[in-house]
Short mmCIF file of C-alpha atoms in Angstrom, two decimals:
data_model
loop_
_atom_site.label_atom_id
_atom_site.label_comp_id
_atom_site.label_asym_id
_atom_site.label_seq_id
_atom_site.Cartn_x
_atom_site.Cartn_y
_atom_site.Cartn_z
CA UNK A 113 -20.64 -1.24 -17.92
CA UNK A 114 -21.14 -0.76 -14.11
CA UNK A 115 -18.44 1.04 -12.25
CA UNK A 116 -15.79 -1.46 -11.02
CA UNK A 117 -15.70 -2.08 -7.29
CA UNK A 118 -12.27 -2.51 -5.67
CA UNK A 119 -11.77 -3.81 -2.08
CA UNK A 120 -8.49 -3.57 -0.35
CA UNK A 121 -7.17 -5.17 2.86
CA UNK A 122 -4.16 -3.75 4.75
CA UNK A 123 -2.73 -1.92 7.70
CA UNK A 124 -4.70 1.07 8.83
CA UNK A 125 -2.03 3.46 9.95
CA UNK A 126 -2.69 7.10 10.83
CA UNK A 127 0.14 9.41 9.79
CA UNK A 128 0.68 12.08 12.44
CA UNK A 129 2.75 14.60 10.61
CA UNK A 130 4.35 17.75 12.18
CA UNK A 131 7.29 20.09 11.48
CA UNK A 132 10.37 19.62 13.64
CA UNK A 133 13.80 21.08 13.94
CA UNK A 134 17.05 19.09 13.72
CA UNK A 135 17.58 20.03 17.37
CA UNK A 136 14.21 18.45 18.21
CA UNK A 137 15.13 15.18 16.54
CA UNK A 138 18.40 15.03 18.46
CA UNK A 139 16.67 15.75 21.72
CA UNK A 140 14.10 13.02 21.06
CA UNK A 141 16.78 10.43 19.90
CA UNK A 142 15.29 10.15 16.36
CA UNK A 143 17.54 9.19 13.52
CA UNK A 144 16.80 11.57 10.65
CA UNK A 145 15.32 10.49 7.39
CA UNK A 146 14.53 6.81 8.12
CA UNK A 147 11.49 4.75 9.09
CA UNK A 148 11.79 2.74 12.19
CA UNK A 149 9.36 0.51 14.02
CA UNK A 150 8.75 1.51 17.63
CA UNK A 151 6.86 0.01 20.59
CA UNK A 152 3.76 1.46 22.26
CA UNK A 153 5.65 3.16 25.05
CA UNK A 154 7.92 4.97 22.59
CA UNK A 155 5.03 5.88 20.38
CA UNK A 156 3.14 7.50 23.36
CA UNK A 157 6.32 9.36 24.41
CA UNK A 158 6.69 10.79 20.88
CA UNK A 159 2.96 11.75 20.60
CA UNK A 160 3.24 13.55 23.89
CA UNK A 161 6.51 15.31 22.80
CA UNK A 162 4.91 16.35 19.59
CA UNK A 163 1.78 17.70 21.32
CA UNK A 164 4.00 19.71 23.74
CA UNK A 165 5.94 21.34 20.83
CA UNK A 166 5.12 24.94 20.04
CA UNK A 167 4.35 23.82 16.51
CA UNK A 168 1.76 21.33 17.57
CA UNK A 169 -1.12 23.22 16.03
CA UNK A 170 0.48 22.49 12.65
CA UNK A 171 0.36 18.70 13.11
CA UNK A 172 -1.90 16.89 10.50
CA UNK A 173 -3.60 13.61 10.88
CA UNK A 174 -3.66 11.86 7.52
CA UNK A 175 -4.96 8.26 6.98
CA UNK A 176 -2.17 6.08 5.64
CA UNK A 177 -1.06 2.55 4.99
CA UNK A 178 0.03 1.01 1.73
CA UNK A 179 -3.30 -0.41 0.48
CA UNK A 180 -5.28 2.43 1.93
CA UNK A 181 -3.16 4.88 -0.11
CA UNK A 182 -3.80 2.79 -3.26
CA UNK A 183 -7.52 2.81 -2.67
CA UNK A 184 -7.45 6.59 -2.22
CA UNK A 185 -5.78 6.81 -5.67
CA UNK A 186 -8.26 4.43 -7.28
CA UNK A 187 -11.22 6.30 -5.69
CA UNK A 188 -9.87 9.63 -7.02
CA UNK A 189 -9.88 8.07 -10.50
CA UNK A 190 -13.65 7.37 -10.15
CA UNK A 191 -14.04 3.79 -9.09
CA UNK A 192 -15.92 2.50 -6.01
CA UNK A 193 -13.62 1.39 -3.13
CA UNK A 194 -13.85 -0.19 0.21
CA UNK A 195 -11.18 -0.80 2.82
CA UNK A 196 -10.91 -3.67 5.31
CA UNK A 197 -8.68 -2.66 8.17
CA UNK A 198 -8.61 -2.55 11.90
CA UNK A 199 -8.59 0.52 14.12
CA UNK A 200 -9.35 1.04 17.79
CA UNK A 201 -12.18 3.28 19.09
CA UNK A 202 -9.64 5.86 20.22
CA UNK A 203 -9.37 9.38 18.81
CA UNK A 204 -6.90 8.35 16.06
CA UNK A 205 -9.04 5.35 15.03
CA UNK A 206 -12.28 7.38 14.96
CA UNK A 207 -10.59 10.05 12.86
CA UNK A 208 -9.12 7.46 10.52
CA UNK A 209 -12.48 5.88 9.79
CA UNK A 210 -14.17 9.25 9.46
CA UNK A 211 -11.66 10.65 7.02
CA UNK A 212 -11.56 7.49 5.01
CA UNK A 213 -15.39 7.63 4.53
CA UNK A 214 -15.21 11.35 3.78
CA UNK A 215 -12.71 10.74 1.01
CA UNK A 216 -15.11 8.25 -0.66
CA UNK A 217 -13.76 4.89 0.44
CA UNK A 218 -16.12 2.67 2.58
CA UNK A 219 -14.43 1.79 5.89
CA UNK A 220 -16.06 -1.61 6.29
CA UNK A 221 -15.45 -2.54 9.98
CA UNK A 222 -16.27 -0.12 12.84
CA UNK A 223 -13.51 0.89 15.22
CA UNK A 224 -12.97 -1.70 17.88
CA UNK A 225 -14.19 -0.61 21.39
CA UNK A 226 -12.88 -1.61 24.75
CA UNK A 227 -9.53 -2.55 26.10
CA UNK A 228 -7.59 -3.16 22.88
CA UNK A 229 -4.24 -2.11 21.37
CA UNK A 230 -4.26 1.50 20.20
CA UNK A 231 -4.77 2.52 16.59
CA UNK A 232 -1.60 2.08 14.50
CA UNK A 233 0.28 5.31 13.81
CA UNK A 234 3.32 6.64 12.06
CA UNK A 235 4.63 9.70 13.74
CA UNK A 236 6.40 11.72 11.19
CA UNK A 237 8.64 14.64 11.89
CA UNK A 238 9.44 16.91 8.91
CA UNK A 239 12.54 18.98 9.11
CA UNK A 240 12.87 22.30 7.10
CA UNK A 241 14.92 20.51 4.47
CA UNK A 242 11.88 18.25 3.78
CA UNK A 243 13.31 15.11 5.22
CA UNK A 244 10.72 12.89 6.82
CA UNK A 245 11.69 10.85 9.94
CA UNK A 246 9.05 8.22 10.47
CA UNK A 247 8.38 6.32 13.66
CA UNK A 248 5.79 3.61 13.21
CA UNK A 249 3.84 1.72 15.84
CA UNK A 250 1.82 -1.14 14.31
CA UNK A 251 -0.71 -1.37 17.11
CA UNK A 252 -4.08 -2.94 16.48
CA UNK A 253 -3.92 -3.07 12.69
CA UNK A 254 -1.48 -5.92 12.85
CA UNK A 255 -4.17 -7.97 14.57
CA UNK A 256 -6.48 -8.09 11.59
CA UNK A 257 -7.83 -11.61 11.14
CA UNK A 258 -10.32 -13.70 9.31
CA UNK A 259 -13.12 -12.43 11.61
CA UNK A 260 -12.67 -8.98 10.04
CA UNK A 261 -13.53 -10.37 6.62
CA UNK A 262 -17.30 -10.72 5.91
CA UNK A 263 -17.91 -12.52 2.61
CA UNK A 264 -21.07 -10.34 2.10
CA UNK A 265 -18.80 -7.30 1.69
CA UNK A 266 -17.62 -8.90 -1.67
CA UNK A 267 -21.01 -8.97 -3.36
CA UNK A 268 -20.41 -7.15 -6.64
CA UNK A 269 -16.68 -6.80 -6.00
CA UNK A 270 -14.58 -6.93 -9.21
CA UNK A 271 -11.09 -6.59 -7.69
CA UNK A 272 -9.36 -7.33 -4.41
CA UNK A 273 -5.92 -5.95 -3.52
CA UNK A 274 -3.80 -7.10 -0.54
CA UNK A 275 -0.58 -5.92 0.97
CA UNK A 276 2.33 -8.25 1.75
CA UNK A 277 3.08 -6.45 5.05
CA UNK A 278 0.06 -8.04 6.70
CA UNK A 279 1.27 -11.46 5.77
CA UNK A 280 3.73 -11.32 8.70
CA UNK A 281 1.08 -12.70 10.97
CA UNK A 282 -0.77 -16.06 10.70
CA UNK A 283 -4.04 -14.21 11.39
CA UNK A 284 -3.31 -11.98 8.44
CA UNK A 285 -2.70 -14.89 6.13
CA UNK A 286 -6.05 -16.47 7.21
CA UNK A 287 -7.81 -13.14 6.35
CA UNK A 288 -6.07 -13.01 2.97
CA UNK A 289 -7.27 -16.50 1.96
CA UNK A 290 -10.84 -15.90 3.21
CA UNK A 291 -10.99 -12.62 1.27
CA UNK A 292 -9.66 -14.16 -1.92
CA UNK A 293 -12.11 -16.99 -1.73
CA UNK A 294 -14.97 -14.51 -1.22
CA UNK A 295 -13.77 -12.36 -4.07
CA UNK A 296 -13.58 -15.35 -6.45
CA UNK A 297 -17.05 -16.45 -5.34
CA UNK A 298 -18.33 -13.03 -6.41
CA UNK A 299 -16.65 -13.27 -9.76
CA UNK A 300 -13.70 -10.95 -8.97
CA UNK A 301 -9.95 -11.12 -9.33
CA UNK A 302 -7.59 -11.10 -6.26
CA UNK A 303 -4.05 -9.80 -6.25
CA UNK A 304 -1.24 -8.73 -3.90
CA UNK A 305 1.75 -6.39 -3.68
CA UNK A 306 4.78 -8.23 -2.36
CA UNK A 307 5.58 -5.06 -0.40
CA UNK A 308 9.03 -5.70 0.85
CA UNK A 309 11.86 -8.07 0.04
CA UNK A 310 12.55 -8.71 3.69
CA UNK A 311 8.90 -9.69 4.17
CA UNK A 312 9.27 -12.09 1.23
CA UNK A 313 12.43 -13.50 2.84
CA UNK A 314 10.55 -14.19 6.17
CA UNK A 315 7.58 -15.92 4.52
CA UNK A 316 8.89 -17.22 1.23
CA UNK A 317 7.04 -20.57 1.20
CA UNK A 318 3.79 -19.02 2.12
CA UNK A 319 4.15 -16.33 -0.54
CA UNK A 320 5.00 -18.86 -3.13
CA UNK A 321 1.78 -20.79 -2.25
CA UNK A 322 -0.27 -17.64 -2.41
CA UNK A 323 1.20 -16.50 -5.75
CA UNK A 324 0.69 -19.99 -7.28
CA UNK A 325 -2.70 -20.37 -5.67
CA UNK A 326 -5.45 -17.82 -5.28
CA UNK A 327 -3.72 -14.79 -6.64
CA UNK A 328 -4.71 -13.63 -10.15
CA UNK A 329 -2.26 -10.79 -10.29
CA UNK A 330 0.86 -10.01 -8.30
CA UNK A 331 2.89 -6.68 -8.22
CA UNK A 332 6.51 -6.63 -7.10
CA UNK A 333 9.75 -4.90 -7.77
CA UNK A 334 12.95 -6.38 -9.08
CA UNK A 335 14.29 -7.14 -5.62
CA UNK A 336 11.04 -8.81 -4.47
CA UNK A 337 10.72 -11.09 -7.47
CA UNK A 338 14.36 -12.18 -7.18
CA UNK A 339 13.90 -12.82 -3.44
CA UNK A 340 10.65 -14.80 -3.93
CA UNK A 341 12.38 -17.25 -6.33
CA UNK A 342 15.88 -17.02 -4.84
CA UNK A 343 17.50 -16.22 -8.21
CA UNK A 344 19.88 -13.45 -9.29
CA UNK A 345 18.58 -13.17 -12.86
CA UNK A 346 15.30 -11.23 -13.23
CA UNK A 347 14.26 -12.96 -16.37
CA UNK A 348 14.45 -16.28 -14.59
CA UNK A 349 12.41 -14.89 -11.68
CA UNK A 350 9.77 -13.71 -14.12
CA UNK A 351 9.70 -17.01 -15.89
CA UNK A 352 9.08 -18.80 -12.63
CA UNK A 353 6.47 -16.19 -11.63
CA UNK A 354 4.58 -16.52 -14.90
CA UNK A 355 4.48 -20.32 -14.42
CA UNK A 356 2.72 -19.62 -11.02
CA UNK A 357 0.42 -16.69 -11.81
CA UNK A 358 -1.45 -15.41 -14.80
CA UNK A 359 -0.63 -11.73 -14.40
CA UNK A 360 2.81 -10.65 -13.24
CA UNK A 361 3.86 -6.98 -12.82
CA UNK A 362 7.44 -5.93 -12.21
CA UNK A 363 8.54 -2.35 -11.38
CA UNK A 364 12.17 -1.62 -12.02
CA UNK A 365 13.19 1.50 -9.91
CA UNK A 366 13.00 4.12 -12.66
CA UNK A 367 13.29 1.85 -15.61
CA UNK A 368 10.37 0.72 -17.70
CA UNK A 369 7.84 -1.58 -15.83
CA UNK A 370 7.34 -5.06 -17.18
CA UNK A 371 3.87 -6.60 -17.47
CA UNK A 372 3.10 -10.14 -18.34
CA UNK A 373 -0.42 -11.54 -18.79
CA UNK A 374 -0.80 -15.04 -20.22
CA UNK A 375 1.33 -15.11 -23.38
CA UNK A 376 1.40 -11.28 -23.62
CA UNK A 377 4.46 -9.36 -22.48
CA UNK A 378 4.67 -5.55 -22.66
CA UNK A 379 6.65 -2.73 -21.05
CA UNK A 380 5.41 0.60 -19.71
CA UNK A 381 7.80 3.50 -20.14
CA UNK A 382 8.79 5.60 -17.11
CA UNK A 383 9.37 9.29 -17.72
CA UNK A 384 12.04 10.23 -15.11
CA UNK A 385 11.14 13.15 -12.84
CA UNK A 386 13.03 14.72 -9.93
CA UNK A 387 11.48 13.17 -6.80
CA UNK A 388 10.37 15.40 -3.99
CA UNK A 389 9.03 12.66 -1.80
CA UNK A 390 9.19 8.97 -2.92
CA UNK A 391 6.61 8.03 -0.24
CA UNK A 392 3.67 6.30 -1.88
CA UNK A 393 5.28 5.81 -5.33
CA UNK A 394 4.53 1.99 -5.22
CA UNK A 395 1.11 2.54 -3.79
CA UNK A 396 0.12 4.94 -6.58
CA UNK A 397 1.68 2.78 -9.26
CA UNK A 398 -0.75 0.04 -8.03
CA UNK A 399 -3.62 2.50 -8.13
CA UNK A 400 -3.04 3.45 -11.78
CA UNK A 401 -2.44 -0.12 -12.79
CA UNK A 402 -5.44 -1.57 -11.10
CA UNK A 403 -7.61 1.25 -12.48
CA UNK A 404 -6.46 0.43 -16.00
CA UNK A 405 -7.00 -3.37 -15.46
CA UNK A 406 -10.44 -2.70 -14.01
CA UNK A 407 -11.67 -0.54 -16.93
CA UNK A 408 -10.19 -3.09 -19.35
CA UNK A 409 -7.50 -0.90 -20.87
CA UNK A 410 -4.83 -2.69 -22.94
CA UNK A 411 -2.17 -4.10 -20.68
CA UNK A 412 0.48 -1.60 -21.87
CA UNK A 413 -1.86 1.27 -21.18
CA UNK A 414 -2.66 0.02 -17.71
CA UNK A 415 1.08 -0.16 -16.98
CA UNK A 416 1.60 3.39 -18.31
CA UNK A 417 -1.30 4.58 -16.04
CA UNK A 418 0.65 3.11 -13.07
CA UNK A 419 3.77 4.99 -14.09
CA UNK A 420 1.96 8.23 -14.44
CA UNK A 421 0.29 7.95 -11.09
CA UNK A 422 3.56 7.12 -9.44
CA UNK A 423 5.31 10.09 -11.08
CA UNK A 424 2.55 12.39 -9.87
CA UNK A 425 2.84 11.37 -6.20
CA UNK A 426 6.64 11.63 -5.99
CA UNK A 427 6.43 15.18 -7.31
CA UNK A 428 5.02 16.40 -4.01
CA UNK A 429 5.10 15.63 -0.26
CA UNK A 430 2.52 12.96 0.74
CA UNK A 431 1.55 9.51 -0.38
CA UNK A 432 -1.81 10.38 -2.06
CA UNK A 433 -2.47 12.18 -5.38
CA UNK A 434 -2.89 15.96 -5.41
CA UNK A 435 -3.40 16.59 -9.17
CA UNK A 436 -6.27 15.21 -11.40
CA UNK A 437 -4.57 11.96 -12.44
CA UNK A 438 -7.40 11.19 -14.88
CA UNK A 439 -6.57 14.41 -16.70
CA UNK A 440 -2.91 13.24 -16.91
CA UNK A 441 -4.17 9.89 -18.49
CA UNK A 442 -6.38 11.85 -20.87
CA UNK A 443 -3.41 14.09 -21.91
CA UNK A 444 -1.57 10.96 -22.98
CA UNK A 445 -4.59 9.56 -24.85
CA UNK A 446 -4.99 6.67 -22.40
CA UNK A 447 -8.67 7.35 -21.73
#
């Protein structure tokens, strides 16, 4: 069996991470411990303030974005990966593309040159107590469109993974549909993470058409599934979801995950751990799950792989795995 090939499409967001004091947050007008969207002017102000800080040499540039984090996890498990995202030809964008390639994921489209929006970034201030205050400017990544999707990229592709966040723009929707069509033409399976209940609220009709149409698998949490079908009962939401899509995955905030494929329904146990940083838990659940599906593990085993990968990433700061997750799978007899 050849190594499965997974392509992802999503926001290419550079995480700019630096230590900061509570006094610095107050001076910069940053609300501690939350993620807020900011505009270009505010992002440039915070980047300059961070650079001017005496701890600036400790700042780290780490490629991020939901699907990009998932691909990093899948790649670390040994599968071939490629990422379709948009960055500018500025220092952050060049670094994003270079680091992504260095970590083993093909960065499909070159950075965009010329007078364009800057590369997306999340400026993250970390206080001594470990709290992360995130300030995200979406920039050029939110402009990804069908022109960024080359059907030739999907030759030999087995799996496609999309993030719901990009569905906020019509151009992103067009890119999704083109990619799903190309993936199916190559004999692969296409799926999406619903990403955010508020995103689902904004685009419910389009998400419903996507789930019932070209998506072969869909990952969502309890809140996202209920929002999608506008019901209060999870079982009713899952019944409606299964009528629309062959493979339905539901994570339950610390409780066992539910996986439904055709007439098969299983649960995957979650072993509770004390979280250090919950950033990336959903991204790495998707990585473990898609890995399991791609290597044709039983559905329950694929779900358990997702839970193990999520537990690993919340045990440390950062949205990407630090331990050998394959070894964790092996320790549980999953591979």
